[in-house]
């Protein structure tokens, strides 16, 4: 596991900076949940939250002596990223249409809201990308996962796995307050299942980042999983959410791993390279 042409940043500080960064993120989020307890925060508050996460990460990286520019791949790497994303969602829709035509419960042979209302969907997708996916992936994968990996020993397989797993758990716990407080579910079996699902999601994004080193790729998967571009109506029963999620996450990791192997050797590389940027 790991990319071949992207070296870890050299962090100058120890554990206090990432710990403080994470505690600040969770603390501010908890305050915002009391200010706006709705499951979907007002647009301006959501935008401010995204800007705050990005600014906090930039500050943490500067304290670490790492150039924030070194975390982001060059724009030219968006071409293979978009190709991989389109391939995944194309295959996803083929499967979804087949299940709908086959009469599988949760998949209806009717157009989804994405088709019925394309402009509002695109607006929601862009908003999710700019103010949720990119800021969250910047702090969790771009900084915390790289930092934990470096503290665990660098680019060895064990260190990479440690970084992926630790940050996946932190990512899941970060989302739990909104589930418990804003959604009104409380702490119980549902919260445990939700925590497991979020951990699997974090593992998926972490593995994608470990394999590709491309933050654009992780952020675009994150945004589209938040707002799926599925052409048929999908309403999976709650008891099957975790099962469907596991299938989706395995599919994402498989498509990305295969793409890194094929695109990297036959076309524009998908793997992010920090060697392009001087700190």
PDB file of C-alpha atoms in Angstrom:
ATOM      1  CA  UNK A   1       0.000   0.000   0.000  1.00  0.00           C
ATOM      2  CA  UNK A   2       1.384   3.401  -0.916  1.00  0.00           C
ATOM      3  CA  UNK A   3       2.322   5.481  -3.939  1.00  0.00           C
ATOM      4  CA  UNK A   4       5.749   5.393  -5.447  1.00  0.00           C
ATOM      5  CA  UNK A   5       6.371   8.998  -6.484  1.00  0.00           C
ATOM      6  CA  UNK A   6       5.003  10.971  -3.531  1.00  0.00           C
ATOM      7  CA  UNK A   7       7.179  11.328  -0.447  1.00  0.00           C
ATOM      8  CA  UNK A   8       5.754  12.212   2.958  1.00  0.00           C
ATOM      9  CA  UNK A   9       6.193  15.826   4.084  1.00  0.00           C
ATOM     10  CA  UNK A  10       8.824  16.486   6.727  1.00  0.00           C
ATOM     11  CA  UNK A  11       6.959  17.579   9.856  1.00  0.00           C
ATOM     12  CA  UNK A  12       8.918  19.671  12.353  1.00  0.00           C
ATOM     13  CA  UNK A  13       6.611  19.299  15.372  1.00  0.00           C
ATOM     14  CA  UNK A  14       5.510  16.415  17.566  1.00  0.00           C
ATOM     15  CA  UNK A  15       2.100  15.146  18.634  1.00  0.00           C
ATOM     16  CA  UNK A  16       0.708  18.348  20.315  1.00  0.00           C
ATOM     17  CA  UNK A  17      -0.107  20.082  17.002  1.00  0.00           C
ATOM     18  CA  UNK A  18      -2.284  17.307  15.486  1.00  0.00           C
ATOM     19  CA  UNK A  19      -3.956  16.616  18.845  1.00  0.00           C
ATOM     20  CA  UNK A  20      -4.751  20.307  19.339  1.00  0.00           C
ATOM     21  CA  UNK A  21      -5.966  20.591  15.741  1.00  0.00           C
ATOM     22  CA  UNK A  22      -8.374  17.680  16.146  1.00  0.00           C
ATOM     23  CA  UNK A  23      -9.672  18.896  19.517  1.00  0.00           C
ATOM     24  CA  UNK A  24     -10.288  22.369  18.099  1.00  0.00           C
ATOM     25  CA  UNK A  25     -12.196  20.873  15.150  1.00  0.00           C
ATOM     26  CA  UNK A  26     -14.421  18.752  17.397  1.00  0.00           C
ATOM     27  CA  UNK A  27     -14.883  21.575  19.913  1.00  0.00           C
ATOM     28  CA  UNK A  28     -15.931  24.159  17.335  1.00  0.00           C
ATOM     29  CA  UNK A  29     -18.238  21.649  15.655  1.00  0.00           C
ATOM     30  CA  UNK A  30     -19.935  20.884  18.979  1.00  0.00           C
ATOM     31  CA  UNK A  31     -20.511  24.607  19.589  1.00  0.00           C
ATOM     32  CA  UNK A  32     -21.975  25.017  16.108  1.00  0.00           C
ATOM     33  CA  UNK A  33     -24.353  22.123  16.725  1.00  0.00           C
ATOM     34  CA  UNK A  34     -25.762  23.919  19.749  1.00  0.00           C
ATOM     35  CA  UNK A  35     -26.050  27.148  17.757  1.00  0.00           C
ATOM     36  CA  UNK A  36     -27.678  25.376  14.806  1.00  0.00           C
ATOM     37  CA  UNK A  37     -29.006  21.962  15.914  1.00  0.00           C
ATOM     38  CA  UNK A  38     -30.649  21.204  12.551  1.00  0.00           C
ATOM     39  CA  UNK A  39     -29.258  18.235  10.628  1.00  0.00           C
ATOM     40  CA  UNK A  40     -28.574  20.533   7.658  1.00  0.00           C
ATOM     41  CA  UNK A  41     -26.941  23.809   8.788  1.00  0.00           C
ATOM     42  CA  UNK A  42     -27.774  27.138   7.071  1.00  0.00           C
ATOM     43  CA  UNK A  43     -25.745  27.661   3.868  1.00  0.00           C
ATOM     44  CA  UNK A  44     -23.715  30.557   5.257  1.00  0.00           C
ATOM     45  CA  UNK A  45     -22.835  28.597   8.380  1.00  0.00           C
ATOM     46  CA  UNK A  46     -21.832  25.596   6.257  1.00  0.00           C
ATOM     47  CA  UNK A  47     -19.610  27.811   4.112  1.00  0.00           C
ATOM     48  CA  UNK A  48     -18.018  29.396   7.182  1.00  0.00           C
ATOM     49  CA  UNK A  49     -17.344  25.933   8.630  1.00  0.00           C
ATOM     50  CA  UNK A  50     -15.590  24.818   5.458  1.00  0.00           C
ATOM     51  CA  UNK A  51     -13.433  27.957   5.363  1.00  0.00           C
ATOM     52  CA  UNK A  52     -12.582  27.472   9.056  1.00  0.00           C
ATOM     53  CA  UNK A  53     -11.424  23.861   8.487  1.00  0.00           C
ATOM     54  CA  UNK A  54      -9.253  24.885   5.554  1.00  0.00           C
ATOM     55  CA  UNK A  55      -7.737  27.832   7.454  1.00  0.00           C
ATOM     56  CA  UNK A  56      -7.089  25.682  10.535  1.00  0.00           C
ATOM     57  CA  UNK A  57      -5.308  23.056   8.425  1.00  0.00           C
ATOM     58  CA  UNK A  58      -3.177  25.668   6.681  1.00  0.00           C
ATOM     59  CA  UNK A  59      -2.202  27.054  10.090  1.00  0.00           C
ATOM     60  CA  UNK A  60      -1.314  23.588  11.414  1.00  0.00           C
ATOM     61  CA  UNK A  61       0.800  22.833   8.338  1.00  0.00           C
ATOM     62  CA  UNK A  62       2.674  26.121   8.688  1.00  0.00           C
ATOM     63  CA  UNK A  63       3.394  25.309  12.343  1.00  0.00           C
ATOM     64  CA  UNK A  64       4.747  21.977  11.119  1.00  0.00           C
ATOM     65  CA  UNK A  65       7.007  23.714   8.601  1.00  0.00           C
ATOM     66  CA  UNK A  66       5.119  22.177   5.653  1.00  0.00           C
ATOM     67  CA  UNK A  67       3.986  24.173   2.632  1.00  0.00           C
ATOM     68  CA  UNK A  68       0.176  23.840   2.217  1.00  0.00           C
ATOM     69  CA  UNK A  69       0.761  23.835  -1.563  1.00  0.00           C
ATOM     70  CA  UNK A  70       2.718  20.604  -1.214  1.00  0.00           C
ATOM     71  CA  UNK A  71      -0.431  18.763  -0.069  1.00  0.00           C
ATOM     72  CA  UNK A  72      -2.432  19.565  -3.196  1.00  0.00           C
ATOM     73  CA  UNK A  73      -1.606  17.834  -6.518  1.00  0.00           C
ATOM     74  CA  UNK A  74      -1.226  19.955  -9.625  1.00  0.00           C
ATOM     75  CA  UNK A  75      -4.326  20.853 -11.628  1.00  0.00           C
ATOM     76  CA  UNK A  76      -3.188  18.678 -14.542  1.00  0.00           C
ATOM     77  CA  UNK A  77      -3.819  15.617 -12.372  1.00  0.00           C
ATOM     78  CA  UNK A  78      -7.539  16.421 -12.432  1.00  0.00           C
ATOM     79  CA  UNK A  79      -7.817  14.813 -15.883  1.00  0.00           C
ATOM     80  CA  UNK A  80      -7.169  11.210 -14.751  1.00  0.00           C
ATOM     81  CA  UNK A  81      -9.086  11.893 -11.507  1.00  0.00           C
ATOM     82  CA  UNK A  82     -12.228  12.847 -13.438  1.00  0.00           C
ATOM     83  CA  UNK A  83     -11.756   9.830 -15.710  1.00  0.00           C
ATOM     84  CA  UNK A  84     -11.643   7.472 -12.709  1.00  0.00           C
ATOM     85  CA  UNK A  85     -14.634   9.158 -11.111  1.00  0.00           C
ATOM     86  CA  UNK A  86     -16.706   8.906 -14.303  1.00  0.00           C
ATOM     87  CA  UNK A  87     -15.725   5.252 -14.723  1.00  0.00           C
ATOM     88  CA  UNK A  88     -16.833   4.421 -11.183  1.00  0.00           C
ATOM     89  CA  UNK A  89     -20.180   6.198 -11.378  1.00  0.00           C
ATOM     90  CA  UNK A  90     -20.795   4.839 -14.875  1.00  0.00           C
ATOM     91  CA  UNK A  91     -20.391   1.280 -13.581  1.00  0.00           C
ATOM     92  CA  UNK A  92     -22.421   2.143 -10.470  1.00  0.00           C
ATOM     93  CA  UNK A  93     -25.328   3.352 -12.600  1.00  0.00           C
ATOM     94  CA  UNK A  94     -25.178   0.283 -14.828  1.00  0.00           C
ATOM     95  CA  UNK A  95     -25.524  -1.919 -11.748  1.00  0.00           C
ATOM     96  CA  UNK A  96     -28.250   0.294 -10.254  1.00  0.00           C
ATOM     97  CA  UNK A  97     -30.287   0.232 -13.479  1.00  0.00           C
ATOM     98  CA  UNK A  98     -29.886  -3.542 -13.707  1.00  0.00           C
ATOM     99  CA  UNK A  99     -31.083  -3.983 -10.102  1.00  0.00           C
ATOM    100  CA  UNK A 100     -34.017  -1.654 -10.736  1.00  0.00           C
ATOM    101  CA  UNK A 101     -35.074  -3.544 -13.852  1.00  0.00           C
ATOM    102  CA  UNK A 102     -34.665  -6.793 -11.930  1.00  0.00           C
ATOM    103  CA  UNK A 103     -37.115  -5.637  -9.284  1.00  0.00           C
ATOM    104  CA  UNK A 104     -34.629  -5.596  -6.399  1.00  0.00           C
ATOM    105  CA  UNK A 105     -36.035  -3.861  -3.309  1.00  0.00           C
ATOM    106  CA  UNK A 106     -34.645  -0.340  -2.915  1.00  0.00           C
ATOM    107  CA  UNK A 107     -33.961   0.216  -6.615  1.00  0.00           C
ATOM    108  CA  UNK A 108     -36.907   1.626  -8.578  1.00  0.00           C
ATOM    109  CA  UNK A 109     -37.122   1.790 -12.398  1.00  0.00           C
ATOM    110  CA  UNK A 110     -37.881   5.523 -12.241  1.00  0.00           C
ATOM    111  CA  UNK A 111     -35.714   8.601 -12.803  1.00  0.00           C
ATOM    112  CA  UNK A 112     -34.006   9.969  -9.700  1.00  0.00           C
ATOM    113  CA  UNK A 113     -33.965  13.589  -8.517  1.00  0.00           C
ATOM    114  CA  UNK A 114     -30.584  13.971 -10.190  1.00  0.00           C
ATOM    115  CA  UNK A 115     -32.279  13.607 -13.580  1.00  0.00           C
ATOM    116  CA  UNK A 116     -35.452  15.473 -12.629  1.00  0.00           C
ATOM    117  CA  UNK A 117     -33.617  18.457 -11.117  1.00  0.00           C
ATOM    118  CA  UNK A 118     -30.085  18.554 -12.577  1.00  0.00           C
ATOM    119  CA  UNK A 119     -29.250  22.196 -11.754  1.00  0.00           C
ATOM    120  CA  UNK A 120     -30.129  21.994  -8.026  1.00  0.00           C
ATOM    121  CA  UNK A 121     -28.186  18.727  -7.917  1.00  0.00           C
ATOM    122  CA  UNK A 122     -25.092  20.329  -9.443  1.00  0.00           C
ATOM    123  CA  UNK A 123     -25.396  23.215  -6.996  1.00  0.00           C
ATOM    124  CA  UNK A 124     -25.562  20.804  -4.058  1.00  0.00           C
ATOM    125  CA  UNK A 125     -22.619  18.808  -5.435  1.00  0.00           C
ATOM    126  CA  UNK A 126     -20.397  21.875  -5.896  1.00  0.00           C
ATOM    127  CA  UNK A 127     -21.320  23.122  -2.418  1.00  0.00           C
ATOM    128  CA  UNK A 128     -20.528  19.712  -0.915  1.00  0.00           C
ATOM    129  CA  UNK A 129     -17.183  19.620  -2.731  1.00  0.00           C
ATOM    130  CA  UNK A 130     -16.039  23.133  -1.816  1.00  0.00           C
ATOM    131  CA  UNK A 131     -17.298  23.447   1.756  1.00  0.00           C
ATOM    132  CA  UNK A 132     -17.396  19.865   3.026  1.00  0.00           C
ATOM    133  CA  UNK A 133     -15.311  17.384   1.055  1.00  0.00           C
ATOM    134  CA  UNK A 134     -12.196  19.445   0.303  1.00  0.00           C
ATOM    135  CA  UNK A 135     -11.905  21.021   3.790  1.00  0.00           C
ATOM    136  CA  UNK A 136     -12.529  17.705   5.592  1.00  0.00           C
ATOM    137  CA  UNK A 137     -10.122  15.771   3.382  1.00  0.00           C
ATOM    138  CA  UNK A 138      -7.545  18.524   3.750  1.00  0.00           C
ATOM    139  CA  UNK A 139      -7.554  18.220   7.539  1.00  0.00           C
ATOM    140  CA  UNK A 140      -8.062  14.451   7.871  1.00  0.00           C
ATOM    141  CA  UNK A 141      -6.129  12.991   4.959  1.00  0.00           C
ATOM    142  CA  UNK A 142      -3.886  15.854   3.855  1.00  0.00           C
ATOM    143  CA  UNK A 143      -2.669  16.638   7.368  1.00  0.00           C
ATOM    144  CA  UNK A 144      -3.682  14.162  10.083  1.00  0.00           C
ATOM    145  CA  UNK A 145      -3.188  10.948   8.080  1.00  0.00           C
ATOM    146  CA  UNK A 146       0.178  12.120   6.767  1.00  0.00           C
ATOM    147  CA  UNK A 147       1.215  13.229  10.261  1.00  0.00           C
ATOM    148  CA  UNK A 148       0.205   9.963  11.969  1.00  0.00           C
ATOM    149  CA  UNK A 149       1.918   7.989   9.204  1.00  0.00           C
ATOM    150  CA  UNK A 150       5.111   9.988   9.663  1.00  0.00           C
ATOM    151  CA  UNK A 151       4.993   9.556  13.457  1.00  0.00           C
ATOM    152  CA  UNK A 152       4.415   5.796  13.032  1.00  0.00           C
ATOM    153  CA  UNK A 153       7.617   5.359  11.081  1.00  0.00           C
ATOM    154  CA  UNK A 154       7.215   6.950   7.676  1.00  0.00           C
ATOM    155  CA  UNK A 155       6.465   5.168   4.414  1.00  0.00           C
ATOM    156  CA  UNK A 156       6.583   1.563   5.655  1.00  0.00           C
ATOM    157  CA  UNK A 157       3.460  -0.533   5.143  1.00  0.00           C
ATOM    158  CA  UNK A 158       2.854  -0.695   8.884  1.00  0.00           C
ATOM    159  CA  UNK A 159       3.096   3.082   9.240  1.00  0.00           C
ATOM    160  CA  UNK A 160       0.708   3.691   6.331  1.00  0.00           C
ATOM    161  CA  UNK A 161      -1.841   1.230   7.754  1.00  0.00           C
ATOM    162  CA  UNK A 162      -1.534   2.901  11.165  1.00  0.00           C
ATOM    163  CA  UNK A 163      -2.182   6.315   9.630  1.00  0.00           C
ATOM    164  CA  UNK A 164      -5.194   5.072   7.678  1.00  0.00           C
ATOM    165  CA  UNK A 165      -6.796   3.259  10.625  1.00  0.00           C
ATOM    166  CA  UNK A 166      -6.178   5.885  13.320  1.00  0.00           C
ATOM    167  CA  UNK A 167      -7.490   8.748  11.208  1.00  0.00           C
ATOM    168  CA  UNK A 168     -10.478   6.682  10.012  1.00  0.00           C
ATOM    169  CA  UNK A 169     -11.540   6.294  13.651  1.00  0.00           C
ATOM    170  CA  UNK A 170     -10.971  10.013  14.313  1.00  0.00           C
ATOM    171  CA  UNK A 171     -12.999  10.802  11.182  1.00  0.00           C
ATOM    172  CA  UNK A 172     -15.893   8.655  12.420  1.00  0.00           C
ATOM    173  CA  UNK A 173     -15.844  10.174  15.922  1.00  0.00           C
ATOM    174  CA  UNK A 174     -15.779  13.657  14.381  1.00  0.00           C
ATOM    175  CA  UNK A 175     -19.123  12.944  12.664  1.00  0.00           C
ATOM    176  CA  UNK A 176     -20.757  11.328  15.682  1.00  0.00           C
ATOM    177  CA  UNK A 177     -21.839  14.527  17.510  1.00  0.00           C
ATOM    178  CA  UNK A 178     -24.028  15.574  14.574  1.00  0.00           C
ATOM    179  CA  UNK A 179     -25.621  12.117  14.511  1.00  0.00           C
ATOM    180  CA  UNK A 180     -26.289  12.139  18.266  1.00  0.00           C
ATOM    181  CA  UNK A 181     -27.185  15.804  18.800  1.00  0.00           C
ATOM    182  CA  UNK A 182     -28.541  17.177  15.522  1.00  0.00           C
ATOM    183  CA  UNK A 183     -30.260  14.040  14.233  1.00  0.00           C
ATOM    184  CA  UNK A 184     -31.740  13.216  17.639  1.00  0.00           C
ATOM    185  CA  UNK A 185     -30.799   9.529  17.499  1.00  0.00           C
ATOM    186  CA  UNK A 186     -29.039   9.512  20.859  1.00  0.00           C
ATOM    187  CA  UNK A 187     -26.503   6.909  21.925  1.00  0.00           C
ATOM    188  CA  UNK A 188     -27.520   3.305  21.277  1.00  0.00           C
ATOM    189  CA  UNK A 189     -27.395   0.530  18.711  1.00  0.00           C
ATOM    190  CA  UNK A 190     -28.094   2.943  15.863  1.00  0.00           C
ATOM    191  CA  UNK A 191     -25.146   5.108  16.931  1.00  0.00           C
ATOM    192  CA  UNK A 192     -22.830   2.096  17.039  1.00  0.00           C
ATOM    193  CA  UNK A 193     -23.897   1.043  13.540  1.00  0.00           C
ATOM    194  CA  UNK A 194     -23.478   4.600  12.342  1.00  0.00           C
ATOM    195  CA  UNK A 195     -20.011   4.763  13.897  1.00  0.00           C
ATOM    196  CA  UNK A 196     -19.033   1.528  12.147  1.00  0.00           C
ATOM    197  CA  UNK A 197     -20.301   2.846   8.817  1.00  0.00           C
ATOM    198  CA  UNK A 198     -18.403   6.106   9.247  1.00  0.00           C
ATOM    199  CA  UNK A 199     -15.236   4.203  10.157  1.00  0.00           C
ATOM    200  CA  UNK A 200     -15.549   2.129   6.986  1.00  0.00           C
ATOM    201  CA  UNK A 201     -16.021   5.337   5.031  1.00  0.00           C
ATOM    202  CA  UNK A 202     -12.911   6.815   6.633  1.00  0.00           C
ATOM    203  CA  UNK A 203     -10.938   3.648   5.872  1.00  0.00           C
ATOM    204  CA  UNK A 204     -12.024   3.887   2.238  1.00  0.00           C
ATOM    205  CA  UNK A 205     -10.975   7.505   1.828  1.00  0.00           C
ATOM    206  CA  UNK A 206      -7.768   6.799   3.730  1.00  0.00           C
ATOM    207  CA  UNK A 207      -6.856   3.864   1.498  1.00  0.00           C
ATOM    208  CA  UNK A 208      -7.654   5.871  -1.635  1.00  0.00           C
ATOM    209  CA  UNK A 209      -5.338   8.613  -0.401  1.00  0.00           C
ATOM    210  CA  UNK A 210      -2.617   6.152   0.636  1.00  0.00           C
ATOM    211  CA  UNK A 211      -2.730   4.476  -2.774  1.00  0.00           C
ATOM    212  CA  UNK A 212      -2.952   7.614  -4.905  1.00  0.00           C
ATOM    213  CA  UNK A 213      -1.692  10.496  -2.762  1.00  0.00           C
ATOM    214  CA  UNK A 214      -4.180  12.605  -4.731  1.00  0.00           C
ATOM    215  CA  UNK A 215      -6.353  14.803  -2.520  1.00  0.00           C
ATOM    216  CA  UNK A 216      -8.536  15.830  -5.490  1.00  0.00           C
ATOM    217  CA  UNK A 217      -9.495  12.196  -6.036  1.00  0.00           C
ATOM    218  CA  UNK A 218     -10.424  11.623  -2.387  1.00  0.00           C
ATOM    219  CA  UNK A 219     -12.390  14.872  -2.167  1.00  0.00           C
ATOM    220  CA  UNK A 220     -14.373  14.133  -5.342  1.00  0.00           C
ATOM    221  CA  UNK A 221     -15.267  10.655  -4.120  1.00  0.00           C
ATOM    222  CA  UNK A 222     -16.246  12.161  -0.766  1.00  0.00           C
ATOM    223  CA  UNK A 223     -18.477  14.799  -2.400  1.00  0.00           C
ATOM    224  CA  UNK A 224     -20.170  12.405  -4.791  1.00  0.00           C
ATOM    225  CA  UNK A 225     -20.786   9.851  -2.050  1.00  0.00           C
ATOM    226  CA  UNK A 226     -22.476  12.648  -0.074  1.00  0.00           C
ATOM    227  CA  UNK A 227     -24.543  13.554  -3.147  1.00  0.00           C
ATOM    228  CA  UNK A 228     -24.609  10.410  -5.346  1.00  0.00           C
ATOM    229  CA  UNK A 229     -25.205  10.963  -9.105  1.00  0.00           C
ATOM    230  CA  UNK A 230     -27.468   7.919  -9.440  1.00  0.00           C
ATOM    231  CA  UNK A 231     -29.884   8.008 -12.386  1.00  0.00           C
ATOM    232  CA  UNK A 232     -32.571   5.696 -10.962  1.00  0.00           C
ATOM    233  CA  UNK A 233     -34.462   6.193  -7.700  1.00  0.00           C
ATOM    234  CA  UNK A 234     -32.713   4.418  -4.832  1.00  0.00           C
ATOM    235  CA  UNK A 235     -34.219   3.939  -1.364  1.00  0.00           C
ATOM    236  CA  UNK A 236     -32.263   1.203   0.385  1.00  0.00           C
ATOM    237  CA  UNK A 237     -33.944  -0.147   3.560  1.00  0.00           C
ATOM    238  CA  UNK A 238     -32.155   1.029   6.753  1.00  0.00           C
ATOM    239  CA  UNK A 239     -31.189  -2.509   7.718  1.00  0.00           C
ATOM    240  CA  UNK A 240     -29.215  -2.823   4.471  1.00  0.00           C
ATOM    241  CA  UNK A 241     -27.388   0.537   4.613  1.00  0.00           C
ATOM    242  CA  UNK A 242     -24.239  -0.960   6.112  1.00  0.00           C
ATOM    243  CA  UNK A 243     -24.164  -3.851   3.624  1.00  0.00           C
ATOM    244  CA  UNK A 244     -24.614  -1.523   0.652  1.00  0.00           C
ATOM    245  CA  UNK A 245     -21.975   0.787   2.099  1.00  0.00           C
ATOM    246  CA  UNK A 246     -19.440  -2.035   2.369  1.00  0.00           C
ATOM    247  CA  UNK A 247     -20.059  -2.976  -1.277  1.00  0.00           C
ATOM    248  CA  UNK A 248     -19.680   0.656  -2.359  1.00  0.00           C
ATOM    249  CA  UNK A 249     -16.463   1.161  -0.400  1.00  0.00           C
ATOM    250  CA  UNK A 250     -14.893  -2.058  -1.696  1.00  0.00           C
ATOM    251  CA  UNK A 251     -15.823  -0.989  -5.230  1.00  0.00           C
ATOM    252  CA  UNK A 252     -14.217   2.442  -4.776  1.00  0.00           C
ATOM    253  CA  UNK A 253     -10.955   0.992  -3.459  1.00  0.00           C
ATOM    254  CA  UNK A 254     -10.885  -1.624  -6.231  1.00  0.00           C
ATOM    255  CA  UNK A 255     -11.495   0.904  -9.021  1.00  0.00           C
ATOM    256  CA  UNK A 256      -8.878   3.315  -7.653  1.00  0.00           C
ATOM    257  CA  UNK A 257      -6.258   0.601  -7.096  1.00  0.00           C
ATOM    258  CA  UNK A 258      -6.757  -0.730 -10.626  1.00  0.00           C
ATOM    259  CA  UNK A 259      -6.671   2.786 -12.060  1.00  0.00           C
ATOM    260  CA  UNK A 260      -3.418   3.665 -10.294  1.00  0.00           C
ATOM    261  CA  UNK A 261      -1.828   0.577 -11.832  1.00  0.00           C
ATOM    262  CA  UNK A 262      -3.153   1.110 -15.373  1.00  0.00           C
ATOM    263  CA  UNK A 263      -3.300   4.886 -15.793  1.00  0.00           C
ATOM    264  CA  UNK A 264       0.038   5.353 -14.071  1.00  0.00           C
ATOM    265  CA  UNK A 265       1.782   3.182 -16.638  1.00  0.00           C
ATOM    266  CA  UNK A 266      -0.194   3.998 -19.786  1.00  0.00           C
ATOM    267  CA  UNK A 267      -1.151   7.658 -19.551  1.00  0.00           C
ATOM    268  CA  UNK A 268      -1.272  10.777 -17.354  1.00  0.00           C
ATOM    269  CA  UNK A 269      -0.414   9.602 -13.875  1.00  0.00           C
ATOM    270  CA  UNK A 270      -3.153   9.555 -11.269  1.00  0.00           C
ATOM    271  CA  UNK A 271      -0.722   9.540  -8.363  1.00  0.00           C
ATOM    272  CA  UNK A 272      -0.062  12.865  -6.655  1.00  0.00           C
ATOM    273  CA  UNK A 273       3.578  13.933  -6.492  1.00  0.00           C
ATOM    274  CA  UNK A 274       4.939  16.394  -3.964  1.00  0.00           C
ATOM    275  CA  UNK A 275       8.165  16.497  -5.923  1.00  0.00           C
ATOM    276  CA  UNK A 276       6.431  18.986  -8.244  1.00  0.00           C
ATOM    277  CA  UNK A 277       6.228  21.578  -5.437  1.00  0.00           C
ATOM    278  CA  UNK A 278       9.043  23.143  -3.490  1.00  0.00           C
ATOM    279  CA  UNK A 279       8.206  24.049   0.084  1.00  0.00           C
TER     280      UNK A 279
END
